[in-house]
PDB file of C-alpha atoms in Angstrom:
ATOM      1  CA  UNK A  19    -158.550 165.100  74.487  1.00  0.00           C
ATOM      2  CA  UNK A  20    -161.101 165.396  71.746  1.00  0.00           C
ATOM      3  CA  UNK A  21    -162.656 162.107  70.603  1.00  0.00           C
ATOM      4  CA  UNK A  22    -161.229 160.412  67.543  1.00  0.00           C
ATOM      5  CA  UNK A  23    -164.666 159.213  66.539  1.00  0.00           C
ATOM      6  CA  UNK A  24    -166.635 161.595  64.330  1.00  0.00           C
ATOM      7  CA  UNK A  25    -169.312 162.201  65.120  1.00  0.00           C
ATOM      8  CA  UNK A  26    -168.391 161.862  68.784  1.00  0.00           C
ATOM      9  CA  UNK A  27    -169.450 158.802  70.762  1.00  0.00           C
ATOM     10  CA  UNK A  28    -173.035 159.049  71.984  1.00  0.00           C
ATOM     11  CA  UNK A  29    -173.472 160.296  75.530  1.00  0.00           C
ATOM     12  CA  UNK A  30    -175.828 158.277  77.731  1.00  0.00           C
ATOM     13  CA  UNK A  31    -177.001 159.574  81.096  1.00  0.00           C
ATOM     14  CA  UNK A  32    -178.982 157.275  83.314  1.00  0.00           C
ATOM     15  CA  UNK A  33    -181.020 157.316  86.448  1.00  0.00           C
ATOM     16  CA  UNK A  34    -184.538 157.230  87.790  1.00  0.00           C
ATOM     17  CA  UNK A  35    -185.642 160.502  86.137  1.00  0.00           C
ATOM     18  CA  UNK A  36    -185.029 162.742  89.119  1.00  0.00           C
ATOM     19  CA  UNK A  37    -185.003 166.451  88.158  1.00  0.00           C
ATOM     20  CA  UNK A  38    -181.230 167.054  88.194  1.00  0.00           C
ATOM     21  CA  UNK A  39    -180.466 163.939  86.172  1.00  0.00           C
ATOM     22  CA  UNK A  40    -183.143 164.749  83.613  1.00  0.00           C
ATOM     23  CA  UNK A  41    -181.886 168.350  83.289  1.00  0.00           C
ATOM     24  CA  UNK A  42    -178.335 167.096  82.710  1.00  0.00           C
ATOM     25  CA  UNK A  43    -179.529 164.578  80.165  1.00  0.00           C
ATOM     26  CA  UNK A  44    -181.583 167.133  78.244  1.00  0.00           C
ATOM     27  CA  UNK A  45    -178.639 169.541  78.257  1.00  0.00           C
ATOM     28  CA  UNK A  46    -175.864 167.125  77.321  1.00  0.00           C
ATOM     29  CA  UNK A  47    -176.938 163.604  76.419  1.00  0.00           C
ATOM     30  CA  UNK A  48    -178.069 161.739  73.343  1.00  0.00           C
ATOM     31  CA  UNK A  49    -179.846 159.033  75.320  1.00  0.00           C
ATOM     32  CA  UNK A  50    -181.404 158.490  78.735  1.00  0.00           C
ATOM     33  CA  UNK A  51    -181.105 155.079  80.388  1.00  0.00           C
ATOM     34  CA  UNK A  52    -183.096 153.702  83.290  1.00  0.00           C
ATOM     35  CA  UNK A  53    -184.282 150.434  84.813  1.00  0.00           C
ATOM     36  CA  UNK A  54    -187.479 149.330  86.506  1.00  0.00           C
ATOM     37  CA  UNK A  55    -191.038 148.289  85.833  1.00  0.00           C
ATOM     38  CA  UNK A  56    -193.113 149.098  82.762  1.00  0.00           C
ATOM     39  CA  UNK A  57    -195.050 151.709  84.737  1.00  0.00           C
ATOM     40  CA  UNK A  58    -191.829 153.319  86.006  1.00  0.00           C
ATOM     41  CA  UNK A  59    -190.527 153.380  82.438  1.00  0.00           C
ATOM     42  CA  UNK A  60    -193.740 155.048  81.246  1.00  0.00           C
ATOM     43  CA  UNK A  61    -193.604 157.721  83.963  1.00  0.00           C
ATOM     44  CA  UNK A  62    -189.914 158.412  83.372  1.00  0.00           C
ATOM     45  CA  UNK A  63    -190.468 158.719  79.630  1.00  0.00           C
ATOM     46  CA  UNK A  64    -193.171 161.304  80.272  1.00  0.00           C
ATOM     47  CA  UNK A  65    -190.863 163.323  82.556  1.00  0.00           C
ATOM     48  CA  UNK A  66    -188.048 163.150  80.006  1.00  0.00           C
ATOM     49  CA  UNK A  67    -190.333 164.210  77.160  1.00  0.00           C
ATOM     50  CA  UNK A  68    -191.726 167.131  79.177  1.00  0.00           C
ATOM     51  CA  UNK A  69    -188.234 168.346  80.060  1.00  0.00           C
ATOM     52  CA  UNK A  70    -187.053 167.987  76.454  1.00  0.00           C
ATOM     53  CA  UNK A  71    -190.034 169.943  75.174  1.00  0.00           C
ATOM     54  CA  UNK A  72    -189.549 172.689  77.780  1.00  0.00           C
ATOM     55  CA  UNK A  73    -185.928 173.014  76.647  1.00  0.00           C
ATOM     56  CA  UNK A  74    -186.963 173.225  72.983  1.00  0.00           C
ATOM     57  CA  UNK A  75    -185.313 169.936  72.195  1.00  0.00           C
ATOM     58  CA  UNK A  76    -186.485 166.742  70.566  1.00  0.00           C
ATOM     59  CA  UNK A  77    -186.956 163.912  73.002  1.00  0.00           C
ATOM     60  CA  UNK A  78    -183.900 161.818  73.742  1.00  0.00           C
ATOM     61  CA  UNK A  79    -183.506 158.216  72.798  1.00  0.00           C
ATOM     62  CA  UNK A  80    -184.770 156.238  75.788  1.00  0.00           C
ATOM     63  CA  UNK A  81    -183.288 152.930  76.906  1.00  0.00           C
ATOM     64  CA  UNK A  82    -183.662 150.518  79.771  1.00  0.00           C
ATOM     65  CA  UNK A  83    -181.439 147.905  81.418  1.00  0.00           C
ATOM     66  CA  UNK A  84    -183.221 144.754  82.565  1.00  0.00           C
ATOM     67  CA  UNK A  85    -182.061 141.505  84.093  1.00  0.00           C
ATOM     68  CA  UNK A  86    -183.159 138.616  81.918  1.00  0.00           C
ATOM     69  CA  UNK A  87    -183.546 134.835  81.998  1.00  0.00           C
ATOM     70  CA  UNK A  88    -185.145 133.082  79.033  1.00  0.00           C
ATOM     71  CA  UNK A  89    -185.744 129.463  78.056  1.00  0.00           C
ATOM     72  CA  UNK A  90    -187.251 127.601  75.113  1.00  0.00           C
ATOM     73  CA  UNK A  91    -189.970 126.345  77.453  1.00  0.00           C
ATOM     74  CA  UNK A  92    -190.985 126.868  81.075  1.00  0.00           C
ATOM     75  CA  UNK A  93    -188.799 124.005  82.338  1.00  0.00           C
ATOM     76  CA  UNK A  94    -185.685 125.369  80.645  1.00  0.00           C
ATOM     77  CA  UNK A  95    -186.463 128.871  81.926  1.00  0.00           C
ATOM     78  CA  UNK A  96    -186.830 127.486  85.466  1.00  0.00           C
ATOM     79  CA  UNK A  97    -183.491 125.671  85.157  1.00  0.00           C
ATOM     80  CA  UNK A  98    -181.793 128.869  84.023  1.00  0.00           C
ATOM     81  CA  UNK A  99    -183.467 130.768  86.857  1.00  0.00           C
ATOM     82  CA  UNK A 100    -181.908 128.356  89.365  1.00  0.00           C
ATOM     83  CA  UNK A 101    -178.456 128.989  87.879  1.00  0.00           C
ATOM     84  CA  UNK A 102    -179.105 132.751  87.916  1.00  0.00           C
ATOM     85  CA  UNK A 103    -180.107 132.635  91.573  1.00  0.00           C
ATOM     86  CA  UNK A 104    -177.062 130.520  92.454  1.00  0.00           C
ATOM     87  CA  UNK A 105    -174.737 133.100  90.913  1.00  0.00           C
ATOM     88  CA  UNK A 106    -176.457 136.042  92.595  1.00  0.00           C
ATOM     89  CA  UNK A 107    -177.044 134.277  95.901  1.00  0.00           C
ATOM     90  CA  UNK A 108    -180.594 135.563  95.863  1.00  0.00           C
ATOM     91  CA  UNK A 109    -184.124 134.267  95.484  1.00  0.00           C
ATOM     92  CA  UNK A 110    -185.105 137.346  93.483  1.00  0.00           C
ATOM     93  CA  UNK A 111    -186.541 136.983  90.023  1.00  0.00           C
ATOM     94  CA  UNK A 112    -185.100 138.802  87.004  1.00  0.00           C
ATOM     95  CA  UNK A 113    -187.115 141.635  85.511  1.00  0.00           C
ATOM     96  CA  UNK A 114    -187.620 139.609  82.335  1.00  0.00           C
ATOM     97  CA  UNK A 115    -188.225 135.921  82.869  1.00  0.00           C
ATOM     98  CA  UNK A 116    -189.915 133.205  80.860  1.00  0.00           C
ATOM     99  CA  UNK A 117    -190.066 131.648  77.437  1.00  0.00           C
ATOM    100  CA  UNK A 118    -188.952 133.401  74.262  1.00  0.00           C
ATOM    101  CA  UNK A 119    -192.562 134.388  73.542  1.00  0.00           C
ATOM    102  CA  UNK A 120    -193.160 135.639  77.101  1.00  0.00           C
ATOM    103  CA  UNK A 121    -190.011 137.747  77.177  1.00  0.00           C
ATOM    104  CA  UNK A 122    -190.780 139.204  73.730  1.00  0.00           C
ATOM    105  CA  UNK A 123    -194.303 140.106  74.892  1.00  0.00           C
ATOM    106  CA  UNK A 124    -192.922 141.790  78.006  1.00  0.00           C
ATOM    107  CA  UNK A 125    -190.451 143.781  75.924  1.00  0.00           C
ATOM    108  CA  UNK A 126    -193.334 144.941  73.721  1.00  0.00           C
ATOM    109  CA  UNK A 127    -194.932 146.355  76.894  1.00  0.00           C
ATOM    110  CA  UNK A 128    -191.777 148.371  77.511  1.00  0.00           C
ATOM    111  CA  UNK A 129    -191.834 149.533  73.903  1.00  0.00           C
ATOM    112  CA  UNK A 130    -195.440 150.684  74.319  1.00  0.00           C
ATOM    113  CA  UNK A 131    -194.300 152.601  77.423  1.00  0.00           C
ATOM    114  CA  UNK A 132    -191.876 154.574  75.249  1.00  0.00           C
ATOM    115  CA  UNK A 133    -188.650 152.572  75.519  1.00  0.00           C
ATOM    116  CA  UNK A 134    -186.592 152.701  72.319  1.00  0.00           C
ATOM    117  CA  UNK A 135    -183.907 150.210  73.261  1.00  0.00           C
ATOM    118  CA  UNK A 136    -183.393 147.496  75.879  1.00  0.00           C
ATOM    119  CA  UNK A 137    -180.081 146.324  77.275  1.00  0.00           C
ATOM    120  CA  UNK A 138    -180.535 142.859  78.735  1.00  0.00           C
ATOM    121  CA  UNK A 139    -178.322 141.756  81.613  1.00  0.00           C
ATOM    122  CA  UNK A 140    -177.301 138.097  81.444  1.00  0.00           C
ATOM    123  CA  UNK A 141    -175.369 136.980  84.543  1.00  0.00           C
ATOM    124  CA  UNK A 142    -174.742 133.300  83.735  1.00  0.00           C
ATOM    125  CA  UNK A 143    -171.912 134.028  81.316  1.00  0.00           C
ATOM    126  CA  UNK A 144    -171.067 130.424  80.516  1.00  0.00           C
ATOM    127  CA  UNK A 145    -174.647 129.866  79.275  1.00  0.00           C
ATOM    128  CA  UNK A 146    -174.048 130.991  75.716  1.00  0.00           C
ATOM    129  CA  UNK A 147    -177.153 129.126  74.502  1.00  0.00           C
ATOM    130  CA  UNK A 148    -179.285 131.752  76.231  1.00  0.00           C
ATOM    131  CA  UNK A 149    -177.624 134.391  74.063  1.00  0.00           C
ATOM    132  CA  UNK A 150    -178.991 132.520  71.033  1.00  0.00           C
ATOM    133  CA  UNK A 151    -182.442 132.589  72.611  1.00  0.00           C
ATOM    134  CA  UNK A 152    -182.135 136.339  73.059  1.00  0.00           C
ATOM    135  CA  UNK A 153    -181.566 136.470  69.305  1.00  0.00           C
ATOM    136  CA  UNK A 154    -184.908 134.692  68.879  1.00  0.00           C
ATOM    137  CA  UNK A 155    -186.526 137.241  71.187  1.00  0.00           C
ATOM    138  CA  UNK A 156    -185.035 140.052  69.106  1.00  0.00           C
ATOM    139  CA  UNK A 157    -186.296 138.476  65.880  1.00  0.00           C
ATOM    140  CA  UNK A 158    -189.850 138.661  67.233  1.00  0.00           C
ATOM    141  CA  UNK A 159    -189.490 142.373  67.911  1.00  0.00           C
ATOM    142  CA  UNK A 160    -188.390 143.510  64.464  1.00  0.00           C
TER     143      UNK A 160
END
């Protein structure tokens, strides 16, 4: 069926900027989504821009999904990290981790690498206070 929404809902294609995924995104999508380091984001943006240009199209909106743990201070961030690790059963560290200022600074690095939008993954769902802190991070980026 045709979408009820007009204009249609945006189409997002994601991946690690491999040729087939990028071609599909340039042909059909409104946005390209990825994950990874700042350097990976920079390289993928370049590949996406080159493919868009070759197709005679403006570059797509570019977004990234990142795991995130933030605290008001280092101690609170460390406490949240412990809860995050307990839920995941892993000693890994999230891609964004630290105080509000540290996470905002890291997101600015992604912005400088060409990322237009970040989707932050918050696994400790009962920790709604961290959602408020993400609002503080966002306020620093506007």
